[in-house]
Coordinates of C-alpha atoms and ligand atoms in Angstrom, one line a residue:
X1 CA -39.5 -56.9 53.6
X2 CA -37.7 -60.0 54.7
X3 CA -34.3 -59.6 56.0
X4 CA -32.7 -60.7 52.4
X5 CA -34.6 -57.9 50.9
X6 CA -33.8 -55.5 53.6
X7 CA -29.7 -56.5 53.2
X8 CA -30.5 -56.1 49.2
X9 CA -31.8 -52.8 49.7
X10 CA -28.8 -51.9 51.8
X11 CA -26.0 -53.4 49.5
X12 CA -27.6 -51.4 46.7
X13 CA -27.9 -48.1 48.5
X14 CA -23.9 -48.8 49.6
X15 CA -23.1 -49.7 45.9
X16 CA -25.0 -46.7 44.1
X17 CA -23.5 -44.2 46.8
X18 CA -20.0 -46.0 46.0
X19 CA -20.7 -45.6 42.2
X20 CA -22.1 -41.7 42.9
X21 CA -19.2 -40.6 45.0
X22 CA -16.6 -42.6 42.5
X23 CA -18.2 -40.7 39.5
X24 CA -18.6 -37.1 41.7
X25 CA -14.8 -37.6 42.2
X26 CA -14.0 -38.2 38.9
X27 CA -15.6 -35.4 37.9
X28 CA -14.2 -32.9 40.1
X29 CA -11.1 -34.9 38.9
X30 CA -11.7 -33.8 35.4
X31 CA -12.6 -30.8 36.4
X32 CA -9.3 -30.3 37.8
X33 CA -7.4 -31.6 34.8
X34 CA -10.0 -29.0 32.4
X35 CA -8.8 -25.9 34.6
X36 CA -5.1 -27.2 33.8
X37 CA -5.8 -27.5 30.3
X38 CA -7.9 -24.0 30.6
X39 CA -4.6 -22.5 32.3
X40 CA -1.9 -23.8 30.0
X41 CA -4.1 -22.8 27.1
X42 CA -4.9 -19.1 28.2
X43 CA -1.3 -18.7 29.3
X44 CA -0.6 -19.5 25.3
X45 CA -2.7 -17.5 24.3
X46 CA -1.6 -14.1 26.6
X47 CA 1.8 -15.2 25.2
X48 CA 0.8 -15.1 21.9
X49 CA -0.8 -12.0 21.9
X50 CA -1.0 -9.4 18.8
X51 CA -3.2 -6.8 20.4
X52 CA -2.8 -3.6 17.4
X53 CA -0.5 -1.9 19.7
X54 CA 1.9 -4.3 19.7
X55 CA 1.6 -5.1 15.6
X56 CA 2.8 -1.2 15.7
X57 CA 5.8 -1.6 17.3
X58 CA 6.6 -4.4 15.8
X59 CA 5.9 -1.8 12.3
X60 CA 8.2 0.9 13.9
X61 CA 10.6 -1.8 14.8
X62 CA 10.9 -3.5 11.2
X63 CA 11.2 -0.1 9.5
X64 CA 14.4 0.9 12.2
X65 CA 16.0 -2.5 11.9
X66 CA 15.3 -1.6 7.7
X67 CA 17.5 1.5 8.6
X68 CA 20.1 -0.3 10.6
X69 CA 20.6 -3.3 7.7
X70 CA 21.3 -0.1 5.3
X71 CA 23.4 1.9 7.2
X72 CA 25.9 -0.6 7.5
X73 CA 26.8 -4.7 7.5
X74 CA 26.1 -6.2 10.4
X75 CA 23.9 -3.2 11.8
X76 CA 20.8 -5.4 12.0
X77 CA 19.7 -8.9 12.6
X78 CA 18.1 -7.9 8.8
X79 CA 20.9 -8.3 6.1
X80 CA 19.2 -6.0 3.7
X81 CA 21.1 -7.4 0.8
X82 CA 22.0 -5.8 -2.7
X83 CA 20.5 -7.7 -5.5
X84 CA 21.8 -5.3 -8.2
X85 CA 18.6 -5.7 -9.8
X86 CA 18.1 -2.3 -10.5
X87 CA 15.3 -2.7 -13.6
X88 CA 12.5 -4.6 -13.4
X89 CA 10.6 -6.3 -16.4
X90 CA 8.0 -3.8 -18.4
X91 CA 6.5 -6.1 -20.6
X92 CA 8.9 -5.4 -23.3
X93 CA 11.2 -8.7 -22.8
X94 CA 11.2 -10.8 -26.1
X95 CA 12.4 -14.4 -26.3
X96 CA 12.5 -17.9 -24.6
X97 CA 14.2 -18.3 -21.2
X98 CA 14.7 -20.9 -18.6
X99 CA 14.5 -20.9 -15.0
X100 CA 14.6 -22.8 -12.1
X101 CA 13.5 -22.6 -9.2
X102 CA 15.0 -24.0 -5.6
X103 CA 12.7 -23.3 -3.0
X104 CA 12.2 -25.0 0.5
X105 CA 10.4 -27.9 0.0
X106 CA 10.4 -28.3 -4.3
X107 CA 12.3 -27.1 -6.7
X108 CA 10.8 -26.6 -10.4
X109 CA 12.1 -26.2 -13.8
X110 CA 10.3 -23.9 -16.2
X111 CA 10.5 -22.5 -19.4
X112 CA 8.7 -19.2 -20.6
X113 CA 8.4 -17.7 -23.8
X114 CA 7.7 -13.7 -24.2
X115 CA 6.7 -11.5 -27.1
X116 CA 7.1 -8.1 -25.7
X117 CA 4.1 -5.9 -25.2
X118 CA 3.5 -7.2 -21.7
X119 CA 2.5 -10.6 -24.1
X120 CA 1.0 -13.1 -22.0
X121 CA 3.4 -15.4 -20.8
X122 CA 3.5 -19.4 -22.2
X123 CA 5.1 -21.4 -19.8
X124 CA 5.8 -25.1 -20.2
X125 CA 6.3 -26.5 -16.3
X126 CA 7.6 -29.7 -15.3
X127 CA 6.1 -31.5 -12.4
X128 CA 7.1 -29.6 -8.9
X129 CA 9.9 -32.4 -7.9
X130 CA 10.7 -32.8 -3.9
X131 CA 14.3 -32.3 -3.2
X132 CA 15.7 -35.9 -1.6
X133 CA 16.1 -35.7 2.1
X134 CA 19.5 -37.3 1.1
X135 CA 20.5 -34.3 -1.0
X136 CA 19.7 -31.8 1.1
X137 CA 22.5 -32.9 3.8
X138 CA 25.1 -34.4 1.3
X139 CA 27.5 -32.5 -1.2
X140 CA 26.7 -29.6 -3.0
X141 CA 28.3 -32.1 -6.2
X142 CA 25.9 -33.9 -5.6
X143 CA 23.0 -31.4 -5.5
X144 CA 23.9 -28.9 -8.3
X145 CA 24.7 -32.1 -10.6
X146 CA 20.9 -33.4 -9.7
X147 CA 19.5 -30.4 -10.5
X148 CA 21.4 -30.4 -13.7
X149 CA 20.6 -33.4 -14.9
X150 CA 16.6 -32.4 -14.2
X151 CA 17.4 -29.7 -16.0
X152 CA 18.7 -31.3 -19.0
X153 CA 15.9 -34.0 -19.5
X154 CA 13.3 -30.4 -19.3
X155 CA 15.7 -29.2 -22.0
X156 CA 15.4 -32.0 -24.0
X157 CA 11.7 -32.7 -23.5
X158 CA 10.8 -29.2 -23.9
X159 CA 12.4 -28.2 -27.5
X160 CA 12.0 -31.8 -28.7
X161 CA 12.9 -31.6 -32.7
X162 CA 13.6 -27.5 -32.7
X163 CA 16.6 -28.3 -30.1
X164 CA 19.5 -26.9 -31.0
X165 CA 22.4 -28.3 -29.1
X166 CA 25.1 -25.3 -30.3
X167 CA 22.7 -22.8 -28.6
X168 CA 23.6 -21.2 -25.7
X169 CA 20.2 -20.9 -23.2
X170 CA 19.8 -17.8 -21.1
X171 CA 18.8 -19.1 -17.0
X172 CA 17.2 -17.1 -14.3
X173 CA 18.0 -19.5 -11.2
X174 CA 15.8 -18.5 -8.2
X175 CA 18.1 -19.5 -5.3
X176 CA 15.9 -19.1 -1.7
X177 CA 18.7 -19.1 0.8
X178 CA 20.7 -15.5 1.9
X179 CA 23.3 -14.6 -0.8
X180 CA 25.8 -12.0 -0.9
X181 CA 25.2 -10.9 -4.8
X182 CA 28.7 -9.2 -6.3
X183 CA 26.3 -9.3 -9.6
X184 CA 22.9 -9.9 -10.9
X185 CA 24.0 -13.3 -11.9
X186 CA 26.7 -14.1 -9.2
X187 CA 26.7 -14.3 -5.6
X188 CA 28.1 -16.4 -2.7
X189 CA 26.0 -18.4 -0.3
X190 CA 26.4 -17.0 3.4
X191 CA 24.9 -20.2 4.8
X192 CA 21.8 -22.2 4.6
X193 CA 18.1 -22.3 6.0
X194 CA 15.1 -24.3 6.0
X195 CA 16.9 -27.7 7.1
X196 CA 19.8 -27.7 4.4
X197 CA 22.9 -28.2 5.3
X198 CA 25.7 -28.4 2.7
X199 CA 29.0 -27.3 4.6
X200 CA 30.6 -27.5 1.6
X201 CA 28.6 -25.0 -0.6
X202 CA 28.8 -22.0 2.0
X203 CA 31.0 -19.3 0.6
X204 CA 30.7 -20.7 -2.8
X205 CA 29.3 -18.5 -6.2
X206 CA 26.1 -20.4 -6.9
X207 CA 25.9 -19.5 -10.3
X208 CA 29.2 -20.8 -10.9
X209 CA 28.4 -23.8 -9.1
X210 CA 25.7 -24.6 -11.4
X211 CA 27.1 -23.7 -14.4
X212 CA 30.2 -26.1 -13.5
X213 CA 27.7 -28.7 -13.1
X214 CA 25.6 -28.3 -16.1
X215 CA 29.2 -28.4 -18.3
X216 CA 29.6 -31.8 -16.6
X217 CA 26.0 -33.0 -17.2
X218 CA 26.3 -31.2 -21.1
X219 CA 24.1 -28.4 -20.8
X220 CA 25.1 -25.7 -22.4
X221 CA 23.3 -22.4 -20.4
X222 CA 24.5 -19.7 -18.7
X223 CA 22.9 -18.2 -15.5
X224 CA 21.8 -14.9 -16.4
X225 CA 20.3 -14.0 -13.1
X226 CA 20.6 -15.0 -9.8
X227 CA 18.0 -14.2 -7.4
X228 CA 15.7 -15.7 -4.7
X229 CA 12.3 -16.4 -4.5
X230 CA 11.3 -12.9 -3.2
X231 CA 13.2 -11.1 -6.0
X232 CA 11.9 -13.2 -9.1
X233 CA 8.4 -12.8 -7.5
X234 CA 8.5 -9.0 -7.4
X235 CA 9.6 -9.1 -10.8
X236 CA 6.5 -11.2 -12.1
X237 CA 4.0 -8.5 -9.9
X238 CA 5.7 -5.8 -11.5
X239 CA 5.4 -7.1 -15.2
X240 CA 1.8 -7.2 -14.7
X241 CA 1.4 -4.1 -12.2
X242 CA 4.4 -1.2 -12.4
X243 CA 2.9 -0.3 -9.0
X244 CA 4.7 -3.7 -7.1
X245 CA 6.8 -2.3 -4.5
X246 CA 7.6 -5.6 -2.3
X247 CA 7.2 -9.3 -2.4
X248 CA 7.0 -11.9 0.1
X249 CA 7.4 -15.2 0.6
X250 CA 5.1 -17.3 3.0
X251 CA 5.9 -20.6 1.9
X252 CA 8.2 -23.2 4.1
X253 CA 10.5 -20.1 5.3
X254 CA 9.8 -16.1 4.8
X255 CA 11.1 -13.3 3.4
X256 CA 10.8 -10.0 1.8
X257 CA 12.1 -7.5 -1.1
X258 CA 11.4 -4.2 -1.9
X259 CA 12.5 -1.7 -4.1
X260 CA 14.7 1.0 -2.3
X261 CA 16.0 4.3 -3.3
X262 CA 19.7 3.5 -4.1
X263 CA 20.7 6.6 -2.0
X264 CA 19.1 5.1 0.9
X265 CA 21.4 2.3 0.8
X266 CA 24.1 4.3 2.3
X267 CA 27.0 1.0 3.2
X268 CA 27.4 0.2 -0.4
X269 CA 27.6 3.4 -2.0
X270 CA 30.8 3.1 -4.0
X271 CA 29.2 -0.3 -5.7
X272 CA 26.2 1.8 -7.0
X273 CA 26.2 3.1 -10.5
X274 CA 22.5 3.7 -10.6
X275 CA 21.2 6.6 -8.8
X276 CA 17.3 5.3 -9.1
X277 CA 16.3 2.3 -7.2
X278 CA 17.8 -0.9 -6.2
X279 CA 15.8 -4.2 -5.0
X280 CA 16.7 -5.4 -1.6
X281 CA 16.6 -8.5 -0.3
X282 CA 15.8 -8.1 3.3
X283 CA 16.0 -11.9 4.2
X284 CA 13.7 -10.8 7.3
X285 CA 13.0 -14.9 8.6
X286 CA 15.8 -13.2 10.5
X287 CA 14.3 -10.1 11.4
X288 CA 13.9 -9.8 15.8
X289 CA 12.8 -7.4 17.9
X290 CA 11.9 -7.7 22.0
X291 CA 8.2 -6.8 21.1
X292 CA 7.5 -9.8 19.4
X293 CA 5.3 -12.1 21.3
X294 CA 7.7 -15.3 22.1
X295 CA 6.1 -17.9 24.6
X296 CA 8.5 -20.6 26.2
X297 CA 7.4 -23.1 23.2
X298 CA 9.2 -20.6 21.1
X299 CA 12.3 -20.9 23.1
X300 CA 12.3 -24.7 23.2
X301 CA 11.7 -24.7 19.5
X302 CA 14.4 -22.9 18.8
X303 CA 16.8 -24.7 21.5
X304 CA 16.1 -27.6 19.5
X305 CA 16.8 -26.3 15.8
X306 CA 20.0 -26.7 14.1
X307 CA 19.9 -22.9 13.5
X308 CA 19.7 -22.2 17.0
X309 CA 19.3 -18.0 17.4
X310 CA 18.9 -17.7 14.1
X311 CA 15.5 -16.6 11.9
X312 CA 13.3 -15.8 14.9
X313 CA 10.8 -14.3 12.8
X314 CA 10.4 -17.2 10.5
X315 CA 10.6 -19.1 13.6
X316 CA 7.0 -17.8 14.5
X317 CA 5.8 -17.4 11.0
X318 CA 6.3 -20.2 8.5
X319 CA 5.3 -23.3 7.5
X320 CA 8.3 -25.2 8.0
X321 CA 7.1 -24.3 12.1
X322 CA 3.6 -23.3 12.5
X323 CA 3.0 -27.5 12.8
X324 CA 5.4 -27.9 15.3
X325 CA 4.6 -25.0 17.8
X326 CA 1.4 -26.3 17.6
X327 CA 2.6 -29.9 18.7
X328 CA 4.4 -28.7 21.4
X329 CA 1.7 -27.0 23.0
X330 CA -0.7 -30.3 22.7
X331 CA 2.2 -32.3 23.7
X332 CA 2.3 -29.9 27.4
X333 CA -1.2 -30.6 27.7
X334 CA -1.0 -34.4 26.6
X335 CA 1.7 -34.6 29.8
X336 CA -0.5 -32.4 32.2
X337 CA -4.1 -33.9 31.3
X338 CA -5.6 -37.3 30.1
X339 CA -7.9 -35.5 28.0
X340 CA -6.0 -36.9 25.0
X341 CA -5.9 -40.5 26.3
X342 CA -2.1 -41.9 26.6
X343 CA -1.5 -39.7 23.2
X344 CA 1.6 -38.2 25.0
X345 CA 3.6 -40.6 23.2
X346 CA 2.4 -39.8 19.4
X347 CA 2.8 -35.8 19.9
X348 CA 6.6 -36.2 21.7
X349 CA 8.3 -36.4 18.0
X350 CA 9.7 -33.2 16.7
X351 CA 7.7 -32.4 13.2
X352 CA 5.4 -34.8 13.0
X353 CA 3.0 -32.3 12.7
X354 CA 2.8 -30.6 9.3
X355 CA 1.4 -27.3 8.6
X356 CA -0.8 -28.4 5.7
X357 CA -2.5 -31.0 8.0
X358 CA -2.9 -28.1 10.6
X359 CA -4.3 -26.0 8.4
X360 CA -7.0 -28.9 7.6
X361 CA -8.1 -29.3 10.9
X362 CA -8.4 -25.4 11.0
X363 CA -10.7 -25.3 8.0
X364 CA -12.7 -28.3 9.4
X365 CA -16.1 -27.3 9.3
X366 CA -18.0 -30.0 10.1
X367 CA -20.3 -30.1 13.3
X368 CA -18.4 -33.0 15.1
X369 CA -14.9 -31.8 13.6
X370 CA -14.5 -35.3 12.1
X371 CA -12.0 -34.1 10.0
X372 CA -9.5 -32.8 12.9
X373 CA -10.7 -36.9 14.5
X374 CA -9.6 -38.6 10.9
X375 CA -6.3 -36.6 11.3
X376 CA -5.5 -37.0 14.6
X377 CA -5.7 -40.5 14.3
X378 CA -4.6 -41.4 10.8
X379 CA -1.4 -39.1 10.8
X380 CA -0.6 -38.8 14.1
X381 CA -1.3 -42.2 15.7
X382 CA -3.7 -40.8 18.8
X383 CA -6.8 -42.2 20.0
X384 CA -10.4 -41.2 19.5
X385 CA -10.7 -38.2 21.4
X386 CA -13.9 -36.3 22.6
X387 CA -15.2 -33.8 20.7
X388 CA -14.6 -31.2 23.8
X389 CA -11.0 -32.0 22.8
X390 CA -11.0 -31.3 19.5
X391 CA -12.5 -28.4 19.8
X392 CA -9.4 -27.4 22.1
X393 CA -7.0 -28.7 19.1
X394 CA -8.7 -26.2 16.9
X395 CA -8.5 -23.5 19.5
X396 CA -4.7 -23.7 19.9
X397 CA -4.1 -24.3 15.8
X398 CA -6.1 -20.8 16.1
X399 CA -3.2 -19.1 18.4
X400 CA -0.8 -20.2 16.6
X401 CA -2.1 -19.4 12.9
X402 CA -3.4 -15.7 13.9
X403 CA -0.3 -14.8 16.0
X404 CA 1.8 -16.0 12.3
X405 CA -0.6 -14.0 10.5
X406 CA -0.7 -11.1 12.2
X407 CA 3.0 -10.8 12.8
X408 CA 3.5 -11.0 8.9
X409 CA 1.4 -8.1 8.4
X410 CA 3.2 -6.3 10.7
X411 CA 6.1 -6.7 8.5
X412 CA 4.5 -5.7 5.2
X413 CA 3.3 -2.4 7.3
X414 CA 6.8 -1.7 8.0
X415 CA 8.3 -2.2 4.7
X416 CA 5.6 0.1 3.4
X417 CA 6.5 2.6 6.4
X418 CA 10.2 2.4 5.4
X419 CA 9.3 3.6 2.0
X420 CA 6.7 6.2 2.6
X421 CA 3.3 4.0 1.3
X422 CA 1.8 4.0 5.0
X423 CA -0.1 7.1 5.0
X424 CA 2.1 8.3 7.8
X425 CA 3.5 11.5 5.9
X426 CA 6.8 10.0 6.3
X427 CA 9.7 10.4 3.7
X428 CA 8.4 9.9 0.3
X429 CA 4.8 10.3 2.4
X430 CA 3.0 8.0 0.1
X431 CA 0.7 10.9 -1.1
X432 CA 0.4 12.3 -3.8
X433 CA -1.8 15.8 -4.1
X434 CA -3.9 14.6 -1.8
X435 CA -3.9 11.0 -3.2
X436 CA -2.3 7.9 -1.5
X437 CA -0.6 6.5 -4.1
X438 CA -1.3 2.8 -5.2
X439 CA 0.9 0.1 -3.6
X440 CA 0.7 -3.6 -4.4
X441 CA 2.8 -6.4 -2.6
X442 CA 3.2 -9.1 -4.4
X443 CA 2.8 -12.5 -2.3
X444 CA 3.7 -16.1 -2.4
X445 CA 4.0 -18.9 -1.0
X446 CA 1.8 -22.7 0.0
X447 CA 1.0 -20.8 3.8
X448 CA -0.7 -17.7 2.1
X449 CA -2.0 -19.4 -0.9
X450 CA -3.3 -22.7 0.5
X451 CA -4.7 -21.5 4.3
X452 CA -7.3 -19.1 4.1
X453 CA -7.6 -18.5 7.3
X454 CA -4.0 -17.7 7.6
X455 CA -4.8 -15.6 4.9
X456 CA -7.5 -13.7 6.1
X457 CA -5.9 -13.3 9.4
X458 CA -3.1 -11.3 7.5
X459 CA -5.2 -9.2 5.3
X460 CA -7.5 -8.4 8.3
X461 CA -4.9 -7.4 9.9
X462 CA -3.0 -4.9 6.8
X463 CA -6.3 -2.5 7.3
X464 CA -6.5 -3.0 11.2
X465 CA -2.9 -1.7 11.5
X466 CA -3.0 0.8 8.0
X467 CA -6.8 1.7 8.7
X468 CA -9.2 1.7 6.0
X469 CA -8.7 4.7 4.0
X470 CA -5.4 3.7 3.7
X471 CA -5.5 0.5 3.2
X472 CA -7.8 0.9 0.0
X473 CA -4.6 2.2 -1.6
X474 CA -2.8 -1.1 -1.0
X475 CA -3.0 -4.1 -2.7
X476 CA -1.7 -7.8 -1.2
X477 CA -1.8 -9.9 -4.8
X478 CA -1.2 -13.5 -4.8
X479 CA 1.7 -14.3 -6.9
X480 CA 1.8 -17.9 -8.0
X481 CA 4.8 -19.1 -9.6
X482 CA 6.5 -16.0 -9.2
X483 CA 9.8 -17.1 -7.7
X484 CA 10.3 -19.0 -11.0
X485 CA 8.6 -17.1 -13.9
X486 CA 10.3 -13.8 -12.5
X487 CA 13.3 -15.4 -12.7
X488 CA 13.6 -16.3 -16.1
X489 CA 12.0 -12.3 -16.8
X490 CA 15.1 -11.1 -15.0
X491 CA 17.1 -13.3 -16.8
X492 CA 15.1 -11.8 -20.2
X493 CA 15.4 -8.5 -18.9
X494 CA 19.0 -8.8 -18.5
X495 CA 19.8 -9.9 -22.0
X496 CA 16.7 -7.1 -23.2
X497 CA 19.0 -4.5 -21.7
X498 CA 22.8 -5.7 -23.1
X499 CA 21.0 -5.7 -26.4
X500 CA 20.1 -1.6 -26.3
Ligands
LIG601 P1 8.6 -23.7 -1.0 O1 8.6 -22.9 0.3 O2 9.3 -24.9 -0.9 O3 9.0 -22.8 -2.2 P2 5.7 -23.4 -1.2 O4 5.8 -22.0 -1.3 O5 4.8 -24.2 -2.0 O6 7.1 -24.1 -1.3 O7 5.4 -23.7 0.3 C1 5.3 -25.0 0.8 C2 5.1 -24.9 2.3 O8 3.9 -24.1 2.6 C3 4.8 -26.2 2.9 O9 6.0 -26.7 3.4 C4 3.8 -26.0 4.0 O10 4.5 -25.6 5.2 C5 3.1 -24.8 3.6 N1 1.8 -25.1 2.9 C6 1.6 -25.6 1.7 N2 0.3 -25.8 1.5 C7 -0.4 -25.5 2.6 C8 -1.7 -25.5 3.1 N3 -2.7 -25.9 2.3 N4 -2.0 -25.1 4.3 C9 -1.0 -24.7 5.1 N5 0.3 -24.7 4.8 C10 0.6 -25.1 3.6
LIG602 MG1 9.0 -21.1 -3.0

């Protein structure tokens, strides 16, 4: 070898070592910044845990704070609020009723027509209509007189050459924030949740709001019930099932109703004529307890709300928030790692991760996760990322959807313990001769109905907790248009019962 070749040989030996040890570094470089990502992950995940013991205290907890909230006002973060619907529909309600429905996210107009015998029931629905963004911070003028004018154009389209401008329509308006009822079609609004924030309606009847503004838009209906979501969807389990005992809602927010014992609900005695049962709105979103698992991107969520300290539960559970935990967790790891690229930027914006597109990723079953890579990218702006990566996306989504699911379960436990259905030989023990009886809980909601996995995270965990030979006596139904249909059957079974 001449002496070119020889200084060749050694240039390329000095270059491939260079390249070797620059690669060997990297690597242990990467390594480093995996174990990061391996220790922020498994720290979320001890955070986040929902091991069965805990689920029970967090049962015993929700039927005690159930307690509190009836013993007296202000006895528990739960409100446990009167409804004064004390009969549900039976299938005997004849007639054609309105309703409509303001929710979270949509609000819907509908129109049912019944003819007794638990007939099926003909609905006529208009398109689900988002609420404006504008609306939903401006005056409640301006919002009651927008739904009212929806309203009226449904009216009209609906009874086309049969309408009768003289008649007086009968309303059942679903109304998904807390209310303090005074009747089954009055109650004041004790402030708002899910990102509304009308200063002006708070303290104001509803109802009367709504009627005022369907006088000024020409409408001529009265609002024969007033109830939330929860309420008008335990009414539509129980017209098809007289065995419906609670409802929830897992939609953008949470909450629950159940039907109590009116003795039971011992601050409001002197209000209660009835001496059978009473449906309660527990407006749990608000429900908290020290056992729930909270991690420290809980906290900082909840620093950041405008309803700072308030609905913890919902907090962890819903699908106005599941999206952003999420974020925030990729967004620590986007700071701590490169294993996203520079994608620190695109996950720093509150919300910009939305539960439906978290969900997506979830159910991504492909072998290279190319949905969760389409998403990433299309929606949230980030690079290509490896498939190592994604898989880690999934993994937290997983956390954050099981922890939700689990939690929720935990609270349908408890409302069954509170009323006797769990098995435990409790008051009202829930058996009969022997028998467990039947108990079905009526749910609704886009998180329930539209993520399966959420879904089978919660009714996995219902016989974990209840164990199986109990659990075969209850029954999680999903209710789909509930919040409204129920509605306008409260609103029928109202009228039904003034005209016996
Ligand atoms: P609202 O709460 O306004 O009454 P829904 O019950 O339809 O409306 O719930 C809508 C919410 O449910 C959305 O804001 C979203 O958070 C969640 N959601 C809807 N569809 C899905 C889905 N497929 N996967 C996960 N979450 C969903
Ligand atoms: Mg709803």
């Amino acid at each position: 070898m001449g002496r070119v070749g020889l200084g060749l040989a050694v240039g390329c030996a000095a270059i491939s070592c260079t390249i070797a040890g620059i690669l060997v570094t990297k690597r242990i470089k990467n390594r480093r910044k995996w174990s990061r990502v391996v220790e922020i992950l498994s720290e979320f995940e001890d955070g986040c845990s929902t091991s069965i013991a805990r689920l029970r205290q967090v049962v015993d907890a929700m039927a005690v704070e159930m307690h509190a909230g009836l013993a007296s006002d202000g006895g528990s973060k739960l409100k446990m609020l009167l409804t004064f619907v004390d009969r549900l529909p039976d299938g005997e309600e004849k007639g054609t009723y309105y309703a409509l429905d303001l929710g979270g996210t949509n609000f819907r107009v509908l129109r049912i027509q019944l003819g007794g015998n638990r007939s099926v029931i003909l609905k006529h629905e208009v398109e689900r209509q988002p609420i404006p963004e504008n609306l939903m911070m401006g005056t409640s003028e301006d919002l009651f007189d927008f739904i009212a004018m929806s309203l009226k154009h449904f009216v009209v389209k609906e009874e086309g050459s049969e309408q009768r401008p003289d008649r007086s329509r009968e309303l059942g308006f679903t109304f998904s924030f807390p209310v303090r009822q005074v009747s089954v079609s009055s109650g004041f609004l004790i402030k708002w949740t899910k990102g509304f924030a009308i200063e002006d309606a708070v303290g104001k009847d509803v109802a009367q709001c709504l009627e005022e503004a369907m006088t000024r838009r020409g409408l001529d209906m009265r609002v024969a019930a007033l109830v939330n979501d929860t309420v008008g969807t335990l009414a539509l389990g129980h017209y098809h099932d007289e065995d419906t005992v609670a409802a929830v809602i897992i939609g953008t927010g949470t909450n629950a109703c159940y039907v109590e014992r009116t003795d039971a609900i011992i601050k409001c005695q002197g209000l209660l004529t009835n001496s059978g049962g009473m449906v309660v709105n527990m407006e749990w979103g608000n429900f908290w307890s020290s056992h729930l698992p909270r991690t420290s991107y809980d906290v900082d969520l909840d620093d950041e709300t405008a309803n700072h300290n308030d609905q913890g539960f919902e907090k962890m559970i819903s699908g106005m928030y599941l999206g952003d935990i999420t974020r925030r967790v990729l967004y620590r790891i986007a700071q701590e790692s490169d294993i996203f690229g520079d994608a620190a930027a695109s996950l720093s914006a509150p919300f910009v991760l939305r539960t439906p597109l978290m969900a997506a990723m979830h159910e991504d079953d492909s072998p290279d996760l190319r949905e969760v890579s389409r998403i990433l990218q299309e929606n949230l702006q980030m690079p290509e990322i490896s498939l190592k990566a994604r898989r880690l996306v999934v993994g937290v989504i997983d956390i954050v959807t099981r922890r939700a699911a689990r939690l929720a379960a935990a609270g349908i436990v408890g409302i069954l313990k509170k009323i006797g259905r769990d098995g435990s030989g409790g008051i009202g023990s829930g058996k009969t001769k022997g028998k467990i009886r039947r108990s079905v809980v009526a749910i609704e909601g886009g998180l329930y109905s539209g993520y399966s996995m959420f879904r089978e995270y919660l009714n996995e965990a219902v016989v974990e907790i209840l164990g199986d030979e109990v659990a075969e006596s209850v029954v999680l139904r999903v209710s789909e248009d509930g919040s409204g249909i129920g509605a306008a059957l409260l609103a029928a079974t109202a009228a039904h019962s003034s005209d016996r």
